[in-house]
């Protein structure tokens, strides 16, 4: 349930997509690592907030207690700590596993690819953070998925808001995880969960409500830096100062047009400590799609300065910031686009079919195709002793093979082959 | 236990290896599919003989009972049956999982890549089977892993041997799985397992012993076809007739020099029904390696005509033959070779570092690097506001970045950059 086999046409499309993402990561100088699909259960515990229940656990068959990785961020942090690496720019494209309710038409699966880019190390503020946003912008532009918006916020600003609204610090994380639902439910429902389930006072919730409605750019940042209430919070001031710096860098990158500083953005995971962001696709109004598919967030990430330290015996911290591209959702959009266009994706790359027009020529075909393979040419033949020429040419047309190399009795005698262009039917002897 | 993180240098090497294997599969006209890492437990049961105990099972967390795939063959057969496909040439490169005793120095892991190529469909005998052997030959030649030998046998010949040696049919499979240990232990030990654990008569075991010593080429096939005892078995005669045909095709491919018809080859898995084969590397005598590493089989496969039918509700069979490349073992050889040579593998592809020679030029760097990225150029910069030029050039040397694009105050004024060749120190203004 919630997984699927991918037939050749889908794999071909997916490989094209992943290649574009990897090309971007390489353009930004990242190196690739790989980690096992299996992690120790204890490695994953306490990292994902309420979503910990979605982790797939392996049966205890003796030996270590294992689980399937839930994302690529925690394995990366573990990798850095285990290898005492304090400085690294890496990408990782691999499958992760979540026992979530699948919604396969929207591209939500229990097994899905993540494409992660992360920068670890102690650097001057917001330079790597800005690069992560640039990467999201480049990839979504490259893939031509339509108009998009990247929402940005900062955990420190959120915590500052919570503090000045009178929320006790012990409730910051749980309040945050409720706020994270704002993209799926209206403020009224989120508010009632805050008051009902999470036990905030109605007044405090209302005060939060004032802030989460705000979104904008540099102007909003400036205004909040002057906000008499918010400027009482040291954390909020720090976050706002960095947010201003971030927007300056994004201006130099020329991408602020698609970026919104949005106080409603919370992100569910426990481990974020600074900037957080999420890219969403915007439904085009002039899109006359029969069933518009809401696909939600297509990329997300943020800064997690404390995670690596959780895996280091001495608690040594390595600041990190990173982004994860939600390739499956983008994939489901492109899949539907290909379907709608009726475009036929070739699933093989065969250049030439080795064919014979008469019987008893299997040996000639085997000899010729072997020479072609050894010369690095992509070649096929039908696995029949004496196939009809028509069948062989039909196979070329079905599979999109452009050329047929034909050896008949005459060609064998003359020591040549007849090369046929399948589309034009032109033939040359060579 | 038995898994490992792969740092950038290893991933770069592995990607190079996998690319060579995939190139060969594409050269032979295969399309790629992908299947989930998770399979229903029942799908995997009864397919792997004694090795079923090595399957990783997931905990029952509600819902379906799942396991991690053990190979790529059973998922392929399930895929064909579920989608009613009767004709397909596919490759699949992915990780599989086995709770085996790891021997990591020999490239034996619990999580490892398999690279599979399979041909499904009803075809004239031995043409696809011969192609599978050609593929093994091409890949092992391409990868330059040293001298190798491909052992070939046929389950029908083995069963014929068992029959004429007086083994009851009910003991064929279990006898086969004991014989499979011949590559790891001498005949005397295998014989004593046959007699002791498997309950064969000492006479029958000795008669088998006569046959398993045989290996050769067309001459041996001809001799066994005349063997008065063996020719009593219809199965053996069928198998020997096909083996002769196979060798004729392999002669046309020009690869019989590396192929040995070997009656001791058994292969452990239950599902084989015809030709079976296995490639082993030969230790070179003039190799002066300090610790020669025995790495055993590097590719294997065979014909499994009954497996797809096990997943079809009506039991419809789809004949299949395929090969699996043991990439991890080849990988561990190449890894040691790279280590021994001291060759430094570049782990990133960055073409140019954007650098500044003076302070207060971060904005200029950010603008320039953004232009480079947008132009598709692989570019990096240091994440510092005011890095020293020496540090920046040192980074180029450490990472093998060939060029530095330098913007100083003078360049800014003149509207140019200085492009520096890191190795030669030559500079041009442009």
Coordinates of N, CA, C and O in Angstrom, one line a residue, chain B residues 107-234:
Chain B
X107 N 33.8 -7.5 0.1 CA 32.7 -6.9 -0.6 C 31.4 -7.6 -0.4 O 30.5 -7.5 -1.2
X108 N 31.3 -8.3 0.8 CA 30.0 -8.9 1.1 C 29.3 -8.1 2.1 O 29.7 -8.1 3.3
X109 N 28.2 -7.5 1.8 CA 27.4 -6.6 2.7 C 26.0 -7.1 2.8 O 25.6 -8.0 2.1
X110 N 25.3 -6.6 3.8 CA 23.9 -6.9 4.0 C 23.0 -6.1 3.2 O 21.9 -6.4 2.9
X111 N 23.5 -4.9 2.8 CA 22.8 -4.0 1.8 C 23.7 -3.9 0.7 O 24.9 -3.4 0.8
X112 N 23.3 -4.3 -0.5 CA 24.2 -4.1 -1.6 C 23.5 -3.9 -2.9 O 22.3 -4.3 -3.1
X113 N 24.2 -3.4 -3.9 CA 23.6 -3.1 -5.2 C 23.5 -4.4 -6.0 O 24.5 -5.2 -6.0
X114 N 22.4 -4.6 -6.7 CA 22.4 -5.6 -7.8 C 22.1 -4.9 -9.1 O 21.4 -3.9 -9.1
X115 N 22.7 -5.4 -10.2 CA 22.5 -4.9 -11.5 C 22.0 -6.0 -12.3 O 22.7 -6.9 -12.7
X116 N 20.7 -6.0 -12.6 CA 20.1 -7.2 -13.3 C 19.6 -6.8 -14.7 O 19.1 -5.8 -14.9
X117 N 19.8 -7.8 -15.6 CA 19.3 -7.7 -17.0 C 18.5 -9.0 -17.2 O 19.1 -10.1 -16.9
X118 N 17.3 -8.9 -17.7 CA 16.5 -10.1 -17.9 C 15.7 -10.0 -19.2 O 15.3 -8.9 -19.6
X119 N 15.5 -11.2 -19.8 CA 14.7 -11.2 -21.0 C 13.6 -12.2 -20.8 O 13.8 -13.4 -20.4
X120 N 12.3 -11.7 -20.8 CA 11.1 -12.5 -20.6 C 10.4 -12.7 -22.0 O 10.3 -11.7 -22.7
X121 N 10.0 -13.9 -22.2 CA 9.2 -14.1 -23.4 C 9.5 -15.5 -24.0 O 10.5 -16.1 -23.7
X122 N 8.6 -15.9 -24.9 CA 8.7 -17.2 -25.5 C 9.5 -17.0 -26.8 O 9.0 -16.4 -27.8
X123 N 10.7 -17.5 -26.9 CA 11.6 -17.3 -28.0 C 12.2 -18.6 -28.5 O 12.1 -19.6 -27.8
X124 N 12.9 -18.5 -29.6 CA 13.6 -19.7 -30.0 C 14.8 -20.0 -29.0 O 15.4 -19.1 -28.5
X125 N 15.1 -21.3 -28.8 CA 15.9 -21.7 -27.7 C 17.3 -21.1 -27.8 O 17.9 -21.0 -28.8
X126 N 17.8 -20.7 -26.6 CA 19.2 -20.3 -26.4 C 19.7 -19.0 -27.0 O 20.8 -18.6 -26.7
X127 N 18.8 -18.3 -27.7 CA 19.3 -17.0 -28.3 C 19.4 -16.0 -27.2 O 20.4 -15.3 -27.0
X128 N 18.3 -15.8 -26.3 CA 18.4 -14.8 -25.2 C 19.5 -15.3 -24.2 O 20.2 -14.5 -23.6
X129 N 19.5 -16.6 -24.0 CA 20.5 -17.2 -23.0 C 21.9 -16.8 -23.4 O 22.7 -16.4 -22.6
X130 N 22.2 -16.9 -24.7 CA 23.5 -16.6 -25.2 C 23.8 -15.1 -25.0 O 24.9 -14.7 -24.6
X131 N 22.8 -14.2 -25.2 CA 23.0 -12.8 -25.0 C 23.4 -12.5 -23.6 O 24.2 -11.6 -23.3
X132 N 22.7 -13.2 -22.6 CA 23.1 -12.9 -21.2 C 24.6 -13.2 -20.9 O 25.2 -12.4 -20.2
X133 N 25.1 -14.3 -21.5 CA 26.5 -14.6 -21.3 C 27.4 -13.5 -22.0 O 28.4 -13.2 -21.5
X134 N 26.9 -13.1 -23.2 CA 27.7 -12.0 -23.9 C 27.8 -10.8 -23.0 O 28.8 -10.1 -23.0
X135 N 26.7 -10.5 -22.4 CA 26.6 -9.3 -21.5 C 27.6 -9.4 -20.4 O 28.4 -8.5 -20.1
X136 N 27.7 -10.6 -19.7 CA 28.7 -10.8 -18.6 C 30.1 -10.6 -19.2 O 30.9 -9.9 -18.6
X137 N 30.3 -11.1 -20.3 CA 31.6 -11.1 -21.0 C 32.0 -9.6 -21.3 O 33.1 -9.1 -21.0
X138 N 31.0 -8.8 -21.8 CA 31.3 -7.4 -22.2 C 31.6 -6.6 -20.9 O 32.5 -5.8 -20.9
X139 N 30.8 -6.8 -19.8 CA 30.9 -6.0 -18.6 C 32.3 -6.3 -17.9 O 33.0 -5.4 -17.6
X140 N 32.6 -7.6 -17.8 CA 33.8 -7.9 -17.1 C 35.0 -7.5 -17.9 O 36.1 -7.1 -17.3
X141 N 34.9 -7.5 -19.2 CA 36.0 -7.0 -20.1 C 36.1 -5.5 -19.9 O 37.2 -5.0 -19.7
X142 N 35.0 -4.8 -20.1 CA 35.0 -3.3 -19.9 C 35.6 -2.8 -18.6 O 36.3 -1.8 -18.6
X143 N 35.3 -3.5 -17.5 CA 35.7 -3.0 -16.2 C 37.1 -3.3 -15.9 O 37.6 -2.9 -14.8
X144 N 37.7 -4.1 -16.7 CA 39.1 -4.5 -16.5 C 39.4 -5.0 -15.2 O 40.4 -4.5 -14.5
X145 N 38.7 -6.0 -14.8 CA 38.9 -6.6 -13.4 C 39.9 -7.7 -13.5 O 40.0 -8.4 -12.5
X146 N 40.5 -8.0 -14.6 CA 41.4 -9.1 -14.7 C 40.8 -10.3 -15.4 O 39.7 -10.2 -15.8
X147 N 41.5 -11.4 -15.4 CA 41.1 -12.6 -16.1 C 39.8 -13.2 -15.3 O 39.8 -13.1 -14.1
X148 N 38.9 -13.7 -16.1 CA 37.7 -14.3 -15.5 C 37.3 -15.5 -16.3 O 37.8 -15.8 -17.4
X149 N 36.4 -16.3 -15.7 CA 35.9 -17.5 -16.3 C 34.4 -17.5 -16.0 O 34.0 -17.3 -14.9
X150 N 33.6 -17.8 -17.1 CA 32.2 -18.0 -16.9 C 31.8 -19.5 -16.9 O 32.0 -20.1 -18.0
X151 N 31.4 -20.0 -15.8 CA 31.0 -21.4 -15.7 C 29.6 -21.5 -16.1 O 28.7 -20.7 -15.7
X152 N 29.3 -22.5 -16.9 CA 27.9 -22.7 -17.4 C 27.5 -24.2 -17.1 O 28.3 -25.1 -17.3
X153 N 26.2 -24.3 -16.7 CA 25.6 -25.7 -16.6 C 24.1 -25.5 -16.9 O 23.7 -24.5 -17.3
X154 N 23.4 -26.6 -16.7 CA 22.0 -26.6 -16.9 C 21.3 -27.4 -15.9 O 21.7 -28.5 -15.6
X155 N 20.3 -26.9 -15.2 CA 19.5 -27.6 -14.2 C 19.0 -28.9 -14.7 O 18.9 -29.9 -14.0
X156 N 18.7 -29.0 -16.0 CA 18.1 -30.2 -16.6 C 19.2 -31.3 -16.7 O 19.0 -32.4 -16.4
X157 N 20.4 -30.8 -17.0 CA 21.6 -31.8 -17.0 C 21.8 -32.3 -15.6 O 22.0 -33.5 -15.4
X158 N 21.9 -31.4 -14.6 CA 22.1 -31.7 -13.2 C 21.0 -32.8 -12.8 O 21.4 -33.8 -12.2
X159 N 19.8 -32.4 -13.1 CA 18.7 -33.3 -12.6 C 18.8 -34.7 -13.3 O 18.6 -35.7 -12.7
X160 N 19.3 -34.7 -14.6 CA 19.5 -35.9 -15.3 C 20.6 -36.7 -14.6 O 20.5 -37.9 -14.4
X161 N 21.7 -36.0 -14.2 CA 22.8 -36.7 -13.5 C 22.3 -37.3 -12.2 O 22.5 -38.5 -11.9
X162 N 21.5 -36.5 -11.5 CA 21.0 -37.0 -10.2 C 20.1 -38.3 -10.5 O 20.3 -39.3 -9.8
X163 N 19.3 -38.2 -11.5 CA 18.4 -39.3 -11.8 C 19.2 -40.6 -12.2 O 19.0 -41.7 -11.6
X164 N 20.2 -40.5 -13.1 CA 20.9 -41.7 -13.4 C 21.9 -42.2 -12.3 O 22.3 -43.3 -12.4
X165 N 22.1 -41.3 -11.4 CA 22.9 -41.7 -10.2 C 22.1 -42.3 -9.1 O 22.5 -42.7 -8.1
X166 N 20.8 -42.4 -9.4 CA 19.9 -43.1 -8.4 C 19.4 -42.2 -7.3 O 19.0 -42.7 -6.2
X167 N 19.3 -40.9 -7.5 CA 18.8 -40.0 -6.5 C 17.3 -39.9 -6.7 O 16.9 -39.6 -7.9
X168 N 16.4 -40.0 -5.7 CA 15.0 -39.9 -5.9 C 14.7 -38.4 -6.2 O 15.3 -37.5 -5.7
X169 N 13.7 -38.2 -7.1 CA 13.4 -36.8 -7.6 C 13.1 -35.9 -6.4 O 13.4 -34.7 -6.5
X170 N 12.5 -36.4 -5.4 CA 12.1 -35.5 -4.2 C 13.4 -34.9 -3.6 O 13.3 -33.9 -2.8
X171 N 14.6 -35.5 -3.9 CA 15.8 -34.9 -3.3 C 16.6 -34.1 -4.2 O 17.7 -33.7 -3.9
X172 N 16.1 -33.8 -5.4 CA 16.9 -33.0 -6.4 C 17.3 -31.7 -5.9 O 18.4 -31.3 -5.9
X173 N 16.3 -30.9 -5.4 CA 16.5 -29.5 -5.0 C 17.5 -29.5 -3.8 O 18.4 -28.7 -3.8
X174 N 17.3 -30.3 -2.8 CA 18.2 -30.3 -1.6 C 19.6 -30.8 -2.0 O 20.6 -30.2 -1.5
X175 N 19.7 -31.7 -2.9 CA 21.0 -32.2 -3.4 C 21.7 -31.1 -4.1 O 22.9 -30.8 -3.9
X176 N 20.9 -30.4 -4.9 CA 21.4 -29.2 -5.6 C 22.0 -28.2 -4.7 O 23.1 -27.6 -5.0
X177 N 21.3 -27.9 -3.6 CA 21.8 -26.8 -2.7 C 23.0 -27.2 -2.0 O 23.9 -26.4 -1.6
X178 N 23.2 -28.5 -1.8 CA 24.5 -29.0 -1.2 C 25.6 -28.9 -2.2 O 26.7 -28.4 -1.9
X179 N 25.3 -29.3 -3.5 CA 26.3 -29.2 -4.5 C 26.8 -27.8 -4.8 O 27.9 -27.5 -5.1
X180 N 25.9 -26.8 -4.5 CA 26.2 -25.4 -4.7 C 27.4 -25.0 -3.8 O 28.0 -24.0 -4.1
X181 N 27.7 -25.7 -2.7 CA 28.8 -25.4 -1.8 C 30.1 -25.8 -2.4 O 31.2 -25.5 -1.7
X182 N 30.1 -26.5 -3.5 CA 31.4 -26.9 -4.1 C 32.4 -25.8 -4.3 O 33.6 -26.1 -4.4
X183 N 32.0 -24.6 -4.5 CA 32.9 -23.5 -4.7 C 33.6 -23.1 -3.4 O 34.6 -22.4 -3.4
X184 N 33.0 -23.5 -2.3 CA 33.5 -23.1 -1.0 C 34.2 -24.2 -0.2 O 35.0 -24.0 0.7
X185 N 33.8 -25.5 -0.5 CA 34.4 -26.6 0.2 C 34.8 -27.7 -0.8 O 34.2 -27.8 -1.9
X186 N 35.7 -28.6 -0.4 CA 36.1 -29.6 -1.3 C 35.0 -30.7 -1.4 O 34.1 -30.8 -0.6
X187 N 35.2 -31.5 -2.5 CA 34.2 -32.5 -2.8 C 34.0 -33.5 -1.6 O 32.8 -33.8 -1.3
X188 N 35.0 -33.8 -0.9 CA 34.8 -34.8 0.2 C 33.8 -34.2 1.3 O 33.0 -35.0 1.7
X189 N 33.9 -32.9 1.6 CA 33.0 -32.4 2.5 C 31.5 -32.3 2.0 O 30.6 -32.6 2.7
X190 N 31.4 -31.9 0.7 CA 30.1 -31.9 0.1 C 29.5 -33.3 0.1 O 28.4 -33.5 0.4
X191 N 30.4 -34.3 -0.3 CA 29.9 -35.7 -0.3 C 29.4 -36.1 1.1 O 28.3 -36.7 1.2
X192 N 30.1 -35.7 2.1 CA 29.7 -36.2 3.4 C 28.4 -35.5 3.9 O 27.6 -36.0 4.6
X193 N 28.2 -34.2 3.4 CA 26.9 -33.6 3.7 C 25.8 -34.3 3.0 O 24.7 -34.4 3.5
X194 N 26.1 -34.7 1.7 CA 25.0 -35.4 0.9 C 24.6 -36.7 1.6 O 23.4 -37.0 1.7
X195 N 25.6 -37.4 2.1 CA 25.3 -38.7 2.7 C 24.7 -38.5 4.1 O 23.7 -39.1 4.4
X196 N 25.4 -37.6 4.9 CA 25.0 -37.4 6.3 C 23.7 -36.7 6.4 O 22.7 -37.2 6.8
X197 N 23.7 -35.4 6.0 CA 22.6 -34.6 6.2 C 21.4 -34.8 5.3 O 20.3 -34.8 5.6
X198 N 21.8 -35.1 4.0 CA 20.7 -35.2 3.0 C 20.3 -36.6 2.8 O 19.3 -36.9 2.0
X199 N 21.0 -37.6 3.4 CA 20.6 -39.0 3.3 C 20.7 -39.7 2.0 O 19.9 -40.6 1.7
X200 N 21.6 -39.2 1.1 CA 21.9 -40.0 -0.1 C 22.7 -41.2 0.2 O 23.4 -41.3 1.2
X201 N 22.6 -42.3 -0.6 CA 23.5 -43.4 -0.4 C 24.9 -43.1 -0.8 O 25.1 -42.3 -1.7
X202 N 25.9 -43.7 -0.1 CA 27.3 -43.4 -0.5 C 27.6 -43.7 -1.9 O 28.3 -42.9 -2.6
X203 N 27.0 -44.7 -2.5 CA 27.2 -45.1 -3.9 C 26.7 -44.0 -4.8 O 27.4 -43.6 -5.7
X204 N 25.5 -43.5 -4.5 CA 24.9 -42.5 -5.3 C 25.8 -41.2 -5.3 O 26.1 -40.6 -6.3
X205 N 26.2 -40.9 -4.1 CA 27.1 -39.7 -4.0 C 28.4 -39.9 -4.8 O 28.8 -38.9 -5.4
X206 N 28.9 -41.1 -4.7 CA 30.2 -41.3 -5.5 C 29.9 -41.2 -7.0 O 30.7 -40.7 -7.7
X207 N 28.8 -41.7 -7.4 CA 28.5 -41.6 -8.8 C 28.3 -40.1 -9.3 O 28.8 -39.7 -10.3
X208 N 27.7 -39.3 -8.4 CA 27.6 -37.9 -8.7 C 29.0 -37.3 -8.8 O 29.3 -36.5 -9.7
X209 N 29.9 -37.7 -7.8 CA 31.2 -37.3 -7.8 C 32.0 -37.4 -9.1 O 32.8 -36.6 -9.5
X210 N 31.7 -38.5 -9.8 CA 32.3 -38.8 -11.1 C 32.0 -37.6 -12.1 O 32.8 -37.2 -12.8
X211 N 30.7 -37.2 -12.1 CA 30.2 -36.2 -13.0 C 30.7 -34.8 -12.7 O 31.1 -34.1 -13.6
X212 N 30.6 -34.5 -11.4 CA 30.9 -33.1 -11.0 C 32.3 -32.7 -11.3 O 32.7 -31.5 -11.3
X213 N 33.2 -33.7 -11.5 CA 34.6 -33.4 -11.8 C 34.8 -32.9 -13.3 O 35.8 -32.4 -13.6
X214 N 33.7 -33.1 -14.1 CA 33.9 -32.8 -15.5 C 33.7 -31.3 -15.8 O 32.8 -30.7 -15.3
X215 N 34.5 -30.8 -16.7 CA 34.3 -29.5 -17.2 C 35.1 -29.4 -18.6 O 36.1 -30.0 -18.7
X216 N 34.5 -28.6 -19.5 CA 35.1 -28.5 -20.8 C 34.3 -27.6 -21.7 O 33.6 -26.7 -21.3
X217 N 34.3 -28.0 -23.0 CA 33.6 -27.2 -24.0 C 32.7 -28.1 -24.8 O 32.2 -29.1 -24.3
X218 N 32.6 -27.8 -26.1 CA 31.8 -28.6 -27.1 C 32.2 -30.0 -27.0 O 31.3 -30.9 -27.1
X219 N 33.5 -30.4 -26.9 CA 33.9 -31.7 -26.9 C 33.3 -32.5 -25.7 O 32.8 -33.7 -25.9
X220 N 33.2 -31.9 -24.5 CA 32.6 -32.6 -23.4 C 31.1 -32.8 -23.6 O 30.6 -33.8 -23.3
X221 N 30.5 -31.7 -24.2 CA 29.1 -31.9 -24.5 C 28.8 -33.0 -25.4 O 27.9 -33.9 -25.2
X222 N 29.6 -33.1 -26.5 CA 29.5 -34.3 -27.4 C 29.6 -35.6 -26.7 O 28.9 -36.5 -26.9
X223 N 30.7 -35.6 -25.9 CA 30.9 -36.9 -25.2 C 29.8 -37.3 -24.3 O 29.4 -38.5 -24.3
X224 N 29.2 -36.3 -23.5 CA 28.1 -36.7 -22.6 C 26.9 -37.0 -23.4 O 26.1 -37.8 -22.9
X225 N 26.7 -36.4 -24.6 CA 25.6 -36.8 -25.4 C 25.7 -38.3 -25.8 O 24.6 -38.9 -26.1
X226 N 26.9 -38.8 -25.9 CA 27.1 -40.2 -26.2 C 27.1 -41.1 -24.9 O 27.1 -42.3 -25.1
X227 N 27.2 -40.5 -23.8 CA 27.3 -41.2 -22.5 C 26.1 -42.2 -22.4 O 24.9 -41.7 -22.3
X228 N 26.4 -43.5 -22.3 CA 25.2 -44.5 -22.3 C 24.3 -44.3 -21.1 O 23.1 -44.4 -21.3
X229 N 24.9 -43.9 -20.0 CA 24.0 -43.8 -18.8 C 23.2 -42.5 -18.9 O 22.0 -42.5 -18.8
X230 N 23.9 -41.4 -19.2 CA 23.2 -40.1 -19.1 C 22.2 -40.0 -20.2 O 21.2 -39.3 -20.0
X231 N 22.4 -40.7 -21.4 CA 21.5 -40.5 -22.5 C 20.2 -41.2 -22.2 O 19.2 -41.1 -22.9
X232 N 20.1 -42.0 -21.0 CA 18.8 -42.5 -20.6 C 17.9 -41.5 -20.1 O 16.7 -41.7 -20.0
X233 N 18.5 -40.3 -19.7 CA 17.6 -39.3 -19.1 C 17.2 -38.3 -20.2 O 18.0 -37.7 -20.8
X234 N 15.9 -38.2 -20.4 CA 15.3 -37.3 -21.4 C 15.7 -35.9 -21.0 O 16.1 -35.1 -21.9

